[in-house]
Short mmCIF file of N, CA, C and O in Angstrom, two decimals:
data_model
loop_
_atom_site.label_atom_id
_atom_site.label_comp_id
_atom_site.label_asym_id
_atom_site.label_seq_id
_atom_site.Cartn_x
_atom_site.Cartn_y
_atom_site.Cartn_z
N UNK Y 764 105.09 109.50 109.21
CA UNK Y 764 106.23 109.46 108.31
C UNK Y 764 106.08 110.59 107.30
O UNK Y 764 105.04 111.14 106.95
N UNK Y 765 107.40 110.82 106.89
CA UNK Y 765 107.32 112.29 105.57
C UNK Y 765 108.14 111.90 104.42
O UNK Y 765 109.16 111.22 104.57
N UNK Y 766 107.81 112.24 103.47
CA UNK Y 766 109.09 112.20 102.60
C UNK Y 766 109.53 113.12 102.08
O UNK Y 766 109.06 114.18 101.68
N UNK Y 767 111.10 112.41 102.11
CA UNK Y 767 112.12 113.58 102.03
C UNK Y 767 113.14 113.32 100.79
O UNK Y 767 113.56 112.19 100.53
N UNK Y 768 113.49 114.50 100.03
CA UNK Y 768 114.95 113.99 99.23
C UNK Y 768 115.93 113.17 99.88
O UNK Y 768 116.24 113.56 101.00
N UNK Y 769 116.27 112.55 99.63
CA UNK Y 769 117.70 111.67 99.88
C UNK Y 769 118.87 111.97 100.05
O UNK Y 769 119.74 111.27 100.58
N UNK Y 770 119.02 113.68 99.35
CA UNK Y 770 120.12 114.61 99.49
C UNK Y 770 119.72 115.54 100.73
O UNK Y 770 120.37 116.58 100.87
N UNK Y 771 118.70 115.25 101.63
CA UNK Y 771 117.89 116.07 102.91
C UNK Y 771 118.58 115.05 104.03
O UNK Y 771 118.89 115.51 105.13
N UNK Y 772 118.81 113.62 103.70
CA UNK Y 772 119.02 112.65 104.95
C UNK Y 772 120.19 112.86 105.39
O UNK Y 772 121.30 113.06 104.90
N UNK Y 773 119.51 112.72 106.94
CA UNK Y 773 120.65 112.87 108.04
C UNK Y 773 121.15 111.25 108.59
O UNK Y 773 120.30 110.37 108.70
N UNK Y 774 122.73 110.99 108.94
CA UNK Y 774 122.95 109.74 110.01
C UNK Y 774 121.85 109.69 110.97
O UNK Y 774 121.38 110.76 111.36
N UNK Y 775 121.27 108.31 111.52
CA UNK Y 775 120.39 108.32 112.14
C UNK Y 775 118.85 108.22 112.18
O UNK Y 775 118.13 107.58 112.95
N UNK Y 776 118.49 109.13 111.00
CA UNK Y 776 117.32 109.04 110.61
C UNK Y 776 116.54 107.65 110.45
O UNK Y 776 117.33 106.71 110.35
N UNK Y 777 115.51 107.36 110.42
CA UNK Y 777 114.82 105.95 110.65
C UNK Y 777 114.13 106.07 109.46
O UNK Y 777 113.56 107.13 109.20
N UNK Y 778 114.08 104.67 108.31
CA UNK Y 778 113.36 104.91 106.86
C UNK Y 778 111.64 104.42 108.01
O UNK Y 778 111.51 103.66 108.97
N UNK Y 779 110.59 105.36 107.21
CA UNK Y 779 109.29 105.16 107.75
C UNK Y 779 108.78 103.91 106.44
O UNK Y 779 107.56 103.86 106.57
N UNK Y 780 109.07 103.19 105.59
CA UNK Y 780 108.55 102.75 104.61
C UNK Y 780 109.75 102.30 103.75
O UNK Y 780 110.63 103.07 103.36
N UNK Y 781 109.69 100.80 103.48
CA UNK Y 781 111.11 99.41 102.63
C UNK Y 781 111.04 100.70 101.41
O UNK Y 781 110.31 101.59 100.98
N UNK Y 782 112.31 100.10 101.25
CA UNK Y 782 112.98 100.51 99.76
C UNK Y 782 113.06 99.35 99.10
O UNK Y 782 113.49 98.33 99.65
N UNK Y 783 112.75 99.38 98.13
CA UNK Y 783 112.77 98.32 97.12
C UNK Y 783 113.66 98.37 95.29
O UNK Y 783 113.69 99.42 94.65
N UNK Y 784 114.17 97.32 94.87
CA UNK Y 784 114.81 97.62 93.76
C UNK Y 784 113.92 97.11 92.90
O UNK Y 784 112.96 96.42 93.26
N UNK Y 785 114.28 97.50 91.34
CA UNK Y 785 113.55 97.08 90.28
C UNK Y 785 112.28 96.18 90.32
O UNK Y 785 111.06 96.31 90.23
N UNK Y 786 113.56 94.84 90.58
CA UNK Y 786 112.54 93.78 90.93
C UNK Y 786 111.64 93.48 92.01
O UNK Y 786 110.77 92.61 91.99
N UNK Y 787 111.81 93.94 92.58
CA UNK Y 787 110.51 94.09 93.90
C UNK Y 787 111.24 93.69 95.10
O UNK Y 787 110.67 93.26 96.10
N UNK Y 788 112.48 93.82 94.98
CA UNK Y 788 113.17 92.55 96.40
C UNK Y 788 113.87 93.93 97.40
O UNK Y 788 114.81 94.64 97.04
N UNK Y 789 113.25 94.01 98.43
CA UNK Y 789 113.99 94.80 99.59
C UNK Y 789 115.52 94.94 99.41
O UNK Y 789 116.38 94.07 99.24
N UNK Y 790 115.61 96.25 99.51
CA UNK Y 790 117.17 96.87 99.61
C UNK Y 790 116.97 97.49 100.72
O UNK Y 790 118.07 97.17 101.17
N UNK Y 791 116.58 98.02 101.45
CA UNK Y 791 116.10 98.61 103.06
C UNK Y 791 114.70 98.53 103.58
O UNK Y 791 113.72 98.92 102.94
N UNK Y 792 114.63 97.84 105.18
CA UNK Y 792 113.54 97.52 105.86
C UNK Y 792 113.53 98.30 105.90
O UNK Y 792 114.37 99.14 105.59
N UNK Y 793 111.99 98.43 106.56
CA UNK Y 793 111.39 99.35 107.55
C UNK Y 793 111.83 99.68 108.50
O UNK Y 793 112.18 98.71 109.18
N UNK Y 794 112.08 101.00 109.12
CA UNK Y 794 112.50 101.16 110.41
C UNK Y 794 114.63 101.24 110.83
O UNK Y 794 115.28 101.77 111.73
N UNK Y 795 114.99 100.41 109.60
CA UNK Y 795 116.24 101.06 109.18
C UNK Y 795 117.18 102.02 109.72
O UNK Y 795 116.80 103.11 109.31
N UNK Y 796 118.21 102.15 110.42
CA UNK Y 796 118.79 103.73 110.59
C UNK Y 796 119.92 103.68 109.57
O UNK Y 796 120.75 102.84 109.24
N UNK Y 797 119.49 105.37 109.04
CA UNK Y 797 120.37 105.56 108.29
C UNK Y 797 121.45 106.09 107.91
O UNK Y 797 121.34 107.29 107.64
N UNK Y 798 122.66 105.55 107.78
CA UNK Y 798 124.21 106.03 108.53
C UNK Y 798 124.25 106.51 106.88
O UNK Y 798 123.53 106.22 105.92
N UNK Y 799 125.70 107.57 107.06
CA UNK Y 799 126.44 108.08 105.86
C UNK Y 799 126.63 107.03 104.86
O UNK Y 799 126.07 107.34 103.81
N UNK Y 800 127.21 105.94 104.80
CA UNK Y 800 127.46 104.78 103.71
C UNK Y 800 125.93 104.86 103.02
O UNK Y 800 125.63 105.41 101.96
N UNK Y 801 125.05 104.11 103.99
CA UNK Y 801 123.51 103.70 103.38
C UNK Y 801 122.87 105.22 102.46
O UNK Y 801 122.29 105.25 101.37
N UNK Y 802 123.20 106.26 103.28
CA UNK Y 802 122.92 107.38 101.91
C UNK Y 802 123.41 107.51 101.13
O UNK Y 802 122.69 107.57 100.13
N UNK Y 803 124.75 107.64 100.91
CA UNK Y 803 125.35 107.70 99.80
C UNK Y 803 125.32 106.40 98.89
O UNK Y 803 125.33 106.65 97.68
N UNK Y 804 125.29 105.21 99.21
CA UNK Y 804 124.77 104.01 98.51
C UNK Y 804 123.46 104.64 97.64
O UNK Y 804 123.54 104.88 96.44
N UNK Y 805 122.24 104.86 98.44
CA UNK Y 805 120.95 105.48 98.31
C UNK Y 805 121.18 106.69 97.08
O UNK Y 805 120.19 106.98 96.40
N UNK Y 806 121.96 107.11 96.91
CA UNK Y 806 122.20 108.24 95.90
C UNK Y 806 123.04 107.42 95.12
O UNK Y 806 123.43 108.30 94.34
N UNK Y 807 123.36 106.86 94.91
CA UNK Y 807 124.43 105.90 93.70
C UNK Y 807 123.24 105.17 93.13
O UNK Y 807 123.25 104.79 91.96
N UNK Y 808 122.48 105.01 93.73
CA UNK Y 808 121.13 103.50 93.17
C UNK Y 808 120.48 104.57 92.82
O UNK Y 808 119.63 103.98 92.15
N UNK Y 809 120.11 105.95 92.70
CA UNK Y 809 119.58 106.49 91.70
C UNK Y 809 117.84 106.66 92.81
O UNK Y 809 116.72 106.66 92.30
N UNK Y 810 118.08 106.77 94.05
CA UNK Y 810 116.88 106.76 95.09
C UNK Y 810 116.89 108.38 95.27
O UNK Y 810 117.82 109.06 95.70
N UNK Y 811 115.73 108.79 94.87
CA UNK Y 811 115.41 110.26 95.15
C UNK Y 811 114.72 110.72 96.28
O UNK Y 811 115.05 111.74 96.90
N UNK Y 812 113.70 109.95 96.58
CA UNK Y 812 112.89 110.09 97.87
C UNK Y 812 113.05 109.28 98.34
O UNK Y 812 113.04 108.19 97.77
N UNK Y 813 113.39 109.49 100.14
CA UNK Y 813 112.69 108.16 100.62
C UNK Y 813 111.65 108.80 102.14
O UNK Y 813 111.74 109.93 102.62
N UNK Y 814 110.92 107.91 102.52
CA UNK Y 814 109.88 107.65 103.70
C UNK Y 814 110.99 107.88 105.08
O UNK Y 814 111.99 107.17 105.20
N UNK Y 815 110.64 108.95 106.04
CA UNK Y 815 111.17 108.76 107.37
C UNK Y 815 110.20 108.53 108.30
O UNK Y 815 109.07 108.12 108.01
N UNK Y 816 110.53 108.73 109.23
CA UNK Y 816 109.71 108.29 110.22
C UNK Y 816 109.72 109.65 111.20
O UNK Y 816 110.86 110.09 111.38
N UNK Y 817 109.05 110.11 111.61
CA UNK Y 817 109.01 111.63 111.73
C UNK Y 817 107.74 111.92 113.22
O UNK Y 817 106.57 112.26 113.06
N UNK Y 818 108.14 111.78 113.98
CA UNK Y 818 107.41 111.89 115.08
C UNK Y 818 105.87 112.65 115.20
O UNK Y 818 104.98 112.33 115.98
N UNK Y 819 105.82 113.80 114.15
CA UNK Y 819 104.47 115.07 114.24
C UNK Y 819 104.06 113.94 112.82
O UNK Y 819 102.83 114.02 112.72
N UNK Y 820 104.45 113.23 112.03
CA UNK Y 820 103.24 112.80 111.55
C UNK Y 820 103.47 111.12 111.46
O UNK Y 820 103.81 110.43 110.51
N UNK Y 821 103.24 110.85 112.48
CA UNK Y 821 102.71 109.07 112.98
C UNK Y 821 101.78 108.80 112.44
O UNK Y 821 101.84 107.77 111.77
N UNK Y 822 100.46 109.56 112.45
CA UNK Y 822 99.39 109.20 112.67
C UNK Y 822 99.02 109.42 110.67
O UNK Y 822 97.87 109.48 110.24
N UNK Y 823 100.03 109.49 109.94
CA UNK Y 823 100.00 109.99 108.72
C UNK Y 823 100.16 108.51 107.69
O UNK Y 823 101.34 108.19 107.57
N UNK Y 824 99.06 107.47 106.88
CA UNK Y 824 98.94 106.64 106.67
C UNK Y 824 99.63 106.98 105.03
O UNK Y 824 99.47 108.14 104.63
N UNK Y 825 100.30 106.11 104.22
CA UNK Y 825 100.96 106.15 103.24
C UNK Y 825 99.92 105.04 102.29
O UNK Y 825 99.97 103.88 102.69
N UNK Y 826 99.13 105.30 101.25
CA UNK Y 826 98.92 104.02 100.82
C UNK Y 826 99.67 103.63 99.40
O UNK Y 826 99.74 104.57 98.61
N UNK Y 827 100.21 102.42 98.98
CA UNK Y 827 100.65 101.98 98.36
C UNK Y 827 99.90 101.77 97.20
O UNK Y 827 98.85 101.15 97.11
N UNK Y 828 100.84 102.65 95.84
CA UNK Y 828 99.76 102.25 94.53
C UNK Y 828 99.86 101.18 93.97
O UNK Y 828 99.10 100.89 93.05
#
């Protein structure tokens, strides 16, 4: 997985890693595809990066702070 601006996402794209709001409660699973609405939603909620899923780095572990 890589991360990317949110203004970089393409329809289609697969989130590599949940999006979460304030309170800790999922706004997008894992694994996700992501159509025009869900980005532009994603840019209204004020989401700058998010996690894709990116074939050359699978093997690329994310750890959570």
């Amino acid at each position: 997985m890589r991360l990317i601006p949110t203004i970089a996402c393409q329809p289609g794209m697969r989130l590599g890693k949940a999006i979460y709001n304030e309170e800790g409660n999922i706004l997008l699973s894992i694994h996700v595809e992501l159509s025009t609405h869900l980005i532009t939603r994603l840019k209204q909620l004020g989401v700058d990066y998010v996690y894709i899923q990116d074939p050359h780095t699978d093997d690329v572990e994310i750890m959570d702070s």
